[in-house]
């Protein structure tokens, strides 16, 4: 399994894949480890998770460079990702016992009734490359602290990150085999999920991958949580303060080189501020530094691979052929590496890729609407339903519009983000289930009713 730097095309490292025997050994070890791990008091599990936060911070520079070299993220954003993982660990180290404490229930006099939250066993995590540390810790921090064991099948282009995350838990003092990384291809996922020792699965990735996991899990009656991407609307109303928020709006699209499930992808702008918005947005784009992701001055790095860049460019090309106008960008950069410039499309025709598909890269689609009602209608004109944002100077109006948008999370005057303190997930073809906060940690537990007469 090769790790290739997408900014240079150079090989970073080669790793040995795990074979069927290695997979069998890992699942057996995870099952054995669970029997002891589930009995470890939650306060001790919380302490180990706090240790993991310390390990992350102590090694932040090394891990950030690894992220950047494997998938092209600008180095400052890679550092921020590692820091966010540490924050997520700290959140659950402080709040897991509260989220999983026995919950008293109404009952007749003389009885005691409560809900107990107990671990299920080994959880399989199938994770993507775009946030190669955060996506994993978003799974591992709550589910391990709940008493489950974890087996990670990471994206094949970030094997170094996968091994480094395993290292974090070892150095934090976790018992052997509580968390393991399997370097295997996607073809092995079905058999791993079907194994009786695997009790549940979580996947962040593409729609086809999610459907395959859901189908296998359904046949074996196993719980799953799926986060499958989005085409998030950014609704800019006629009273939005463009000057105040344009930097954040642009960041919502182009951070992580646009390779984010919750990136703002469809900018739906009221006609009264459309020209002002577009001019300001293009000015922001013109100011971005595109280049070497290891340079701290770089705003937009390389995409994660040549193949992904080619897929994105084909979507742009088809949209332009259908009638979209290229305001900025629109062609791969003439240089080594998978570099696609920050691109802005206007006059996007209905039904074109830039209108109805997820563009997983630095391409913004801008739409003009004549009213608040039309903005809401356009925002909901999608099969996706992950995140959304609304921009207005009227907080009450912002809340009203946010409630009308069909998405798992909607932010007013803020970009859509995942935060350990609030539930995260989508509806429609963006998936189901929730991660983070109390909702996330309770996804993979047995919510057991205990009635004592």
Coordinates of C-alpha atoms in Angstrom, one line a residue:
X1 CA 0.0 0.0 0.0
X2 CA 1.7 3.2 -1.2
X3 CA 1.5 6.6 0.2
X4 CA 2.1 9.2 -2.5
X5 CA 2.4 13.0 -2.0
X6 CA -0.3 14.5 -4.3
X7 CA 1.5 17.8 -4.5
X8 CA 4.7 16.2 -6.0
X9 CA 3.7 12.8 -7.2
X10 CA 6.6 11.3 -5.1
X11 CA 6.2 8.2 -3.0
X12 CA 6.2 9.0 0.7
X13 CA 6.3 5.4 2.0
X14 CA 5.3 1.9 1.2
X15 CA 3.4 -0.3 3.8
X16 CA 2.6 -4.0 3.8
X17 CA -1.1 -4.8 3.5
X18 CA -2.7 -7.1 6.0
X19 CA -3.8 -10.4 4.6
X20 CA -6.7 -12.6 5.6
X21 CA -4.7 -14.2 8.4
X22 CA -3.9 -10.7 9.8
X23 CA -7.5 -9.7 9.7
X24 CA -8.6 -12.9 11.5
X25 CA -6.0 -12.3 14.2
X26 CA -7.0 -8.6 14.6
X27 CA -10.7 -9.5 15.0
X28 CA -10.0 -12.2 17.5
X29 CA -7.7 -9.9 19.4
X30 CA -10.3 -7.1 19.4
X31 CA -13.0 -9.5 20.7
X32 CA -10.7 -10.7 23.5
X33 CA -9.7 -7.2 24.4
X34 CA -13.3 -6.1 24.7
X35 CA -14.0 -8.6 27.5
X36 CA -11.6 -6.8 29.8
X37 CA -12.0 -3.3 28.4
X38 CA -15.7 -3.2 29.0
X39 CA -15.0 -3.7 32.7
X40 CA -12.6 -0.8 33.0
X41 CA -14.3 2.0 35.0
X42 CA -15.3 4.8 32.7
X43 CA -13.3 7.3 34.8
X44 CA -10.2 5.3 33.9
X45 CA -11.2 5.3 30.2
X46 CA -11.7 9.1 30.4
X47 CA -8.2 9.5 31.8
X48 CA -6.6 7.4 29.0
X49 CA -8.5 9.6 26.5
X50 CA -7.0 12.7 28.1
X51 CA -3.6 11.1 27.7
X52 CA -4.4 10.7 24.0
X53 CA -5.0 14.4 23.8
X54 CA -1.6 15.0 25.3
X55 CA 0.1 12.6 22.8
X56 CA -1.6 14.5 19.9
X57 CA -0.3 17.8 21.0
X58 CA 3.2 16.6 21.8
X59 CA 3.4 15.2 18.3
X60 CA 1.4 17.8 16.5
X61 CA 4.1 18.9 14.1
X62 CA 5.0 15.4 13.0
X63 CA 1.4 14.4 12.5
X64 CA 0.5 17.6 10.6
X65 CA 3.4 17.0 8.2
X66 CA 2.3 13.4 7.7
X67 CA -1.3 14.6 6.9
X68 CA 0.0 17.2 4.4
X69 CA 2.3 14.8 2.6
X70 CA -0.3 12.1 2.3
X71 CA -3.3 14.1 1.1
X72 CA -2.2 17.6 0.3
X73 CA -3.8 19.7 3.1
X74 CA -2.2 23.1 3.7
X75 CA 0.1 22.6 6.7
X76 CA -1.6 25.2 8.9
X77 CA -4.9 23.5 8.4
X78 CA -3.3 20.1 9.2
X79 CA -2.0 21.5 12.5
X80 CA -5.5 22.8 13.2
X81 CA -6.9 19.3 12.5
X82 CA -4.6 17.6 15.0
X83 CA -5.5 20.3 17.5
X84 CA -9.2 19.6 16.9
X85 CA -8.6 15.9 17.6
X86 CA -7.0 16.8 20.9
X87 CA -10.1 19.0 21.7
X88 CA -12.4 16.1 20.8
X89 CA -10.5 13.8 23.2
X90 CA -10.7 16.4 26.0
X91 CA -14.4 16.9 25.5
X92 CA -15.2 13.2 26.0
X93 CA -12.6 12.8 28.7
X94 CA -14.6 15.4 30.6
X95 CA -18.2 14.5 29.7
X96 CA -18.4 10.8 28.7
X97 CA -19.3 9.6 32.2
X98 CA -22.1 12.2 32.3
X99 CA -23.4 11.2 28.9
X100 CA -23.4 7.5 29.8
X101 CA -24.6 7.6 33.4
X102 CA -27.6 5.5 34.4
X103 CA -30.7 7.5 33.5
X104 CA -33.6 7.1 36.0
X105 CA -37.1 6.4 34.6
X106 CA -40.6 6.9 35.9
X107 CA -41.8 3.8 37.8
X108 CA -44.3 2.6 40.4
X109 CA -43.6 3.2 44.0
X110 CA -41.3 0.7 45.5
X111 CA -39.4 0.0 42.3
X112 CA -36.2 1.3 40.7
X113 CA -36.1 1.6 37.0
X114 CA -33.2 3.1 34.9
X115 CA -31.6 2.9 31.5
X116 CA -28.0 1.6 31.5
X117 CA -25.7 2.5 28.5
X118 CA -23.5 -0.5 27.9
X119 CA -21.0 -1.2 25.1
X120 CA -21.7 -3.5 22.2
X121 CA -18.3 -4.9 21.3
X122 CA -16.0 -4.3 18.3
X123 CA -17.0 -1.4 16.0
X124 CA -15.6 -1.3 12.5
X125 CA -14.8 2.2 11.2
X126 CA -14.4 2.9 7.5
X127 CA -12.9 6.3 7.2
X128 CA -12.0 8.8 4.4
X129 CA -8.8 10.6 3.5
X130 CA -10.0 14.3 3.6
X131 CA -9.7 14.7 7.4
X132 CA -7.5 11.6 8.0
X133 CA -7.1 12.3 11.8
X134 CA -10.3 14.1 12.7
X135 CA -12.7 11.6 11.1
X136 CA -11.1 8.8 13.0
X137 CA -11.0 10.5 16.4
X138 CA -14.6 11.6 15.9
X139 CA -15.4 7.9 15.9
X140 CA -12.8 6.6 18.3
X141 CA -13.0 9.1 21.2
X142 CA -16.6 8.4 22.0
X143 CA -16.9 4.8 21.1
X144 CA -13.8 3.6 22.8
X145 CA -14.7 5.6 25.9
X146 CA -18.1 3.9 25.9
X147 CA -16.3 0.6 26.3
X148 CA -16.2 -0.7 22.7
X149 CA -13.1 -1.8 20.9
X150 CA -12.3 -0.3 17.5
X151 CA -11.0 -1.6 14.2
X152 CA -10.1 1.0 11.6
X153 CA -10.1 0.5 7.8
X154 CA -8.7 3.8 6.6
X155 CA -8.6 5.2 3.1
X156 CA -5.8 3.5 1.1
X157 CA -4.0 6.8 0.3
X158 CA -3.4 7.6 4.0
X159 CA -1.8 4.5 5.5
X160 CA 0.8 6.5 7.4
X161 CA -2.0 8.4 9.1
X162 CA -3.8 5.2 10.0
X163 CA -0.6 3.8 11.6
X164 CA 0.1 7.0 13.4
X165 CA -3.4 7.1 15.0
X166 CA -2.8 3.5 16.3
X167 CA 0.4 4.8 17.7
X168 CA -1.5 7.6 19.6
X169 CA -3.5 5.1 21.5
X170 CA -0.6 2.9 22.3
X171 CA 1.5 5.8 23.6
X172 CA -1.6 7.1 25.6
X173 CA -1.5 3.8 27.6
X174 CA -4.5 2.0 26.1
X175 CA -4.6 -1.8 26.6
X176 CA -3.3 -3.8 23.7
X177 CA -5.8 -4.4 20.8
X178 CA -8.5 -1.9 22.1
X179 CA -7.8 0.1 18.9
X180 CA -6.3 -1.5 15.8
X181 CA -5.6 -0.4 12.3
X182 CA -6.1 -2.8 9.3
X183 CA -4.3 -1.9 6.1
X184 CA -6.7 -3.5 3.7
X185 CA -8.5 -2.6 0.5
X186 CA -12.2 -1.8 0.3
X187 CA -12.8 -5.3 -1.1
X188 CA -12.3 -6.8 2.4
X189 CA -14.9 -4.6 4.2
X190 CA -17.9 -6.8 3.4
X191 CA -16.3 -9.9 5.0
X192 CA -15.1 -8.0 8.0
X193 CA -18.5 -6.4 8.7
X194 CA -20.2 -9.8 8.2
X195 CA -18.0 -11.4 10.9
X196 CA -19.9 -12.2 14.1
X197 CA -17.3 -10.5 16.2
X198 CA -18.0 -7.1 14.6
X199 CA -21.1 -5.7 16.3
X200 CA -21.5 -2.4 14.4
X201 CA -20.0 -0.1 11.8
X202 CA -19.5 3.6 11.1
X203 CA -18.6 4.9 7.7
X204 CA -17.8 8.4 6.3
X205 CA -17.4 8.4 2.6
X206 CA -19.2 8.1 -0.8
X207 CA -22.8 7.2 -1.4
X208 CA -21.9 3.8 -3.1
X209 CA -19.6 2.9 -0.2
X210 CA -22.3 3.7 2.3
X211 CA -25.0 1.8 0.5
X212 CA -22.7 -1.3 0.4
X213 CA -22.0 -1.1 4.1
X214 CA -25.7 -0.5 4.9
X215 CA -26.7 -3.5 2.7
X216 CA -24.2 -5.9 4.4
X217 CA -25.1 -4.6 7.9
X218 CA -28.8 -4.9 7.1
X219 CA -28.4 -8.6 6.2
X220 CA -26.7 -9.2 9.5
X221 CA -28.8 -6.9 11.6
X222 CA -26.0 -4.7 12.7
X223 CA -26.2 -1.0 13.7
X224 CA -24.6 1.5 11.4
X225 CA -23.9 5.2 11.3
X226 CA -23.3 6.7 7.8
X227 CA -22.1 10.2 6.8
X228 CA -22.1 10.3 3.0
X229 CA -21.4 13.8 1.9
X230 CA -23.4 16.8 1.0
X231 CA -24.0 19.7 -1.4
X232 CA -24.5 22.3 1.4
X233 CA -26.3 25.5 0.6
X234 CA -25.0 28.8 1.7
X235 CA -28.0 31.1 1.8
X236 CA -27.1 34.8 1.6
X237 CA -30.2 37.0 2.3
X238 CA -30.7 40.6 1.2
X239 CA -29.8 42.0 4.6
X240 CA -26.6 40.0 5.0
X241 CA -23.5 42.0 6.0
X242 CA -21.2 41.0 3.0
X243 CA -18.2 42.9 4.2
X244 CA -18.3 41.3 7.6
X245 CA -18.8 37.7 6.6
X246 CA -17.3 37.3 3.1
X247 CA -14.0 35.9 4.4
X248 CA -15.8 33.2 6.3
X249 CA -18.1 32.5 3.5
X250 CA -15.2 31.9 1.1
X251 CA -13.4 29.8 3.8
X252 CA -16.6 27.7 4.0
X253 CA -15.9 26.6 0.3
X254 CA -12.2 26.5 0.0
X255 CA -10.7 25.3 3.3
X256 CA -9.1 21.8 2.9
X257 CA -8.9 22.7 -0.8
X258 CA -12.7 22.3 -1.0
X259 CA -12.5 18.6 -0.1
X260 CA -15.0 18.6 2.8
X261 CA -18.4 17.0 3.1
X262 CA -19.8 20.1 4.9
X263 CA -18.1 22.7 2.7
X264 CA -20.5 25.3 1.4
X265 CA -20.9 24.3 -2.2
X266 CA -24.1 26.0 -3.5
X267 CA -24.1 29.8 -2.8
X268 CA -27.7 31.0 -3.1
X269 CA -27.7 34.7 -3.1
X270 CA -30.6 37.2 -3.0
X271 CA -30.6 39.5 -6.0
X272 CA -30.5 42.7 -3.9
X273 CA -26.9 41.8 -2.8
X274 CA -25.9 39.4 -5.6
X275 CA -23.5 41.8 -7.4
X276 CA -22.0 42.9 -4.1
X277 CA -21.5 39.4 -3.0
X278 CA -20.0 38.1 -6.2
X279 CA -17.5 41.0 -6.4
X280 CA -16.4 40.5 -2.8
X281 CA -16.3 36.7 -3.2
X282 CA -14.1 36.9 -6.4
X283 CA -11.8 39.4 -4.5
X284 CA -11.4 36.8 -1.8
X285 CA -10.6 34.1 -4.3
X286 CA -8.1 36.3 -6.1
X287 CA -6.3 36.7 -2.8
X288 CA -5.7 33.0 -2.2
X289 CA -2.2 31.6 -2.4
X290 CA -2.3 28.3 -4.3
X291 CA 0.8 26.0 -4.1
X292 CA 3.0 23.9 -1.9
X293 CA 0.9 22.7 1.0
X294 CA 4.0 22.6 3.2
X295 CA 4.4 26.3 2.9
X296 CA 2.6 28.0 5.8
X297 CA 1.5 30.9 3.5
X298 CA -0.4 28.5 1.2
X299 CA -4.2 28.8 1.4
X300 CA -5.2 26.2 -1.2
X301 CA -3.0 23.1 -1.6
X302 CA -3.2 20.2 -3.9
X303 CA -6.2 17.8 -4.3
X304 CA -5.7 14.4 -2.8
X305 CA -4.9 12.7 -6.1
X306 CA -4.7 13.2 -9.9
X307 CA -7.8 11.0 -10.3
X308 CA -9.9 13.1 -8.0
X309 CA -8.8 16.2 -9.8
X310 CA -9.8 14.7 -13.1
X311 CA -13.2 13.7 -11.8
X312 CA -13.8 17.3 -10.5
X313 CA -12.7 18.9 -13.8
X314 CA -15.1 16.6 -15.7
X315 CA -18.0 17.9 -13.6
X316 CA -16.9 21.5 -14.2
X317 CA -16.5 20.8 -18.0
X318 CA -20.0 19.3 -18.2
X319 CA -21.5 22.2 -16.3
X320 CA -19.9 24.7 -18.6
X321 CA -21.0 22.9 -21.6
X322 CA -24.6 23.0 -20.2
X323 CA -24.3 26.8 -19.9
X324 CA -22.5 27.7 -16.7
X325 CA -20.1 30.7 -16.7
X326 CA -16.6 30.4 -15.4
X327 CA -15.8 33.5 -13.3
X328 CA -12.5 32.2 -12.0
X329 CA -10.4 29.1 -12.5
X330 CA -11.9 26.2 -14.3
X331 CA -8.8 24.4 -15.5
X332 CA -6.2 22.3 -13.8
X333 CA -3.0 24.3 -13.1
X334 CA -0.1 23.7 -15.5
X335 CA 2.3 22.3 -13.0
X336 CA 3.3 19.0 -11.4
X337 CA 0.9 17.7 -8.8
X338 CA -2.9 17.6 -8.4
X339 CA -3.5 21.3 -8.3
X340 CA -6.9 22.7 -9.2
X341 CA -7.4 26.5 -8.8
X342 CA -10.2 28.1 -6.7
X343 CA -13.0 28.1 -9.2
X344 CA -16.3 30.1 -9.3
X345 CA -19.2 29.2 -11.5
X346 CA -22.3 31.4 -12.1
X347 CA -25.4 31.0 -14.4
X348 CA -25.4 27.3 -13.3
X349 CA -28.1 25.4 -15.2
X350 CA -30.6 23.3 -13.4
X351 CA -29.6 19.6 -13.6
X352 CA -26.0 20.2 -14.4
X353 CA -23.3 18.6 -12.2
X354 CA -22.6 21.9 -10.5
X355 CA -26.2 22.1 -9.6
X356 CA -27.2 18.6 -8.4
X357 CA -23.9 16.7 -7.7
X358 CA -21.4 17.1 -4.9
X359 CA -18.3 18.8 -6.3
X360 CA -15.6 17.6 -4.0
X361 CA -13.0 20.2 -4.6
X362 CA -12.4 23.9 -4.8
X363 CA -15.4 24.8 -7.0
X364 CA -18.2 27.2 -5.9
X365 CA -21.6 27.3 -7.6
X366 CA -23.3 30.7 -7.3
X367 CA -27.1 31.1 -7.8
X368 CA -29.2 34.2 -7.9
X369 CA -32.7 34.2 -6.3
X370 CA -35.3 36.9 -6.0
X371 CA -36.8 36.2 -2.5
X372 CA -36.3 34.4 0.8
X373 CA -38.9 31.8 -0.2
X374 CA -37.0 31.1 -3.5
X375 CA -33.8 30.8 -1.5
X376 CA -35.3 28.2 0.8
X377 CA -36.8 26.3 -2.2
X378 CA -33.4 26.3 -3.9
X379 CA -31.6 25.2 -0.8
X380 CA -33.9 22.2 -0.5
X381 CA -33.7 21.4 -4.2
X382 CA -31.3 18.5 -3.5
X383 CA -31.2 14.9 -2.4
X384 CA -28.4 15.7 0.0
X385 CA -29.1 16.9 3.5
X386 CA -26.0 17.3 5.6
X387 CA -25.4 20.9 6.5
X388 CA -26.4 24.5 5.5
X389 CA -25.7 28.1 6.5
X390 CA -27.8 31.2 6.5
X391 CA -26.5 34.7 6.4
X392 CA -28.6 37.7 7.7
X393 CA -28.4 40.6 10.1
X394 CA -31.7 39.5 11.6
X395 CA -31.2 36.7 14.1
X396 CA -34.9 35.8 14.3
X397 CA -35.1 35.7 10.5
X398 CA -32.0 33.5 10.4
X399 CA -33.6 31.1 12.8
X400 CA -36.8 31.0 10.8
X401 CA -35.0 30.2 7.6
X402 CA -32.7 27.7 9.3
X403 CA -35.8 25.8 10.5
X404 CA -37.1 25.6 6.9
X405 CA -33.9 24.1 5.4
X406 CA -33.8 20.3 5.3
X407 CA -30.5 19.4 6.7
X408 CA -28.9 17.7 9.7
X409 CA -27.4 21.0 10.9
X410 CA -27.8 24.6 9.9
X411 CA -25.7 27.5 11.1
X412 CA -26.7 31.2 11.1
X413 CA -23.8 33.6 10.3
X414 CA -21.3 30.8 10.7
X415 CA -19.9 28.2 8.4
X416 CA -21.1 24.6 8.8
X417 CA -18.7 22.6 11.0
X418 CA -18.5 19.6 13.2
X419 CA -18.1 20.4 16.9
X420 CA -17.7 17.9 19.8
X421 CA -20.4 19.7 21.8
X422 CA -23.3 19.3 19.3
X423 CA -24.6 16.3 17.3
X424 CA -23.4 15.9 13.7
X425 CA -24.9 14.0 10.8
X426 CA -27.3 14.2 7.9
X427 CA -30.6 13.2 6.3
X428 CA -31.5 12.0 2.8
X429 CA -28.6 10.6 0.8
X430 CA -26.2 12.3 3.2
X431 CA -26.7 9.4 5.6
X432 CA -28.2 8.7 9.0
X433 CA -27.2 8.5 12.6
X434 CA -25.4 11.1 14.6
X435 CA -21.8 11.6 15.8
X436 CA -20.4 13.7 18.6
X437 CA -22.0 15.1 21.8
X438 CA -24.2 12.8 23.9
X439 CA -26.1 11.6 20.8
X440 CA -22.9 10.3 19.2
X441 CA -21.5 8.4 22.2
X442 CA -24.9 6.7 22.6
X443 CA -25.1 5.4 19.0
X444 CA -23.1 2.2 19.7
X445 CA -24.3 1.1 23.1
X446 CA -27.0 -1.2 24.4
X447 CA -29.6 1.1 25.9
X448 CA -30.7 -1.4 28.5
X449 CA -33.7 -1.0 30.7
X450 CA -33.2 -2.3 34.2
X451 CA -36.3 -2.8 36.4
X452 CA -35.8 -3.7 40.0
X453 CA -39.0 -4.7 41.8

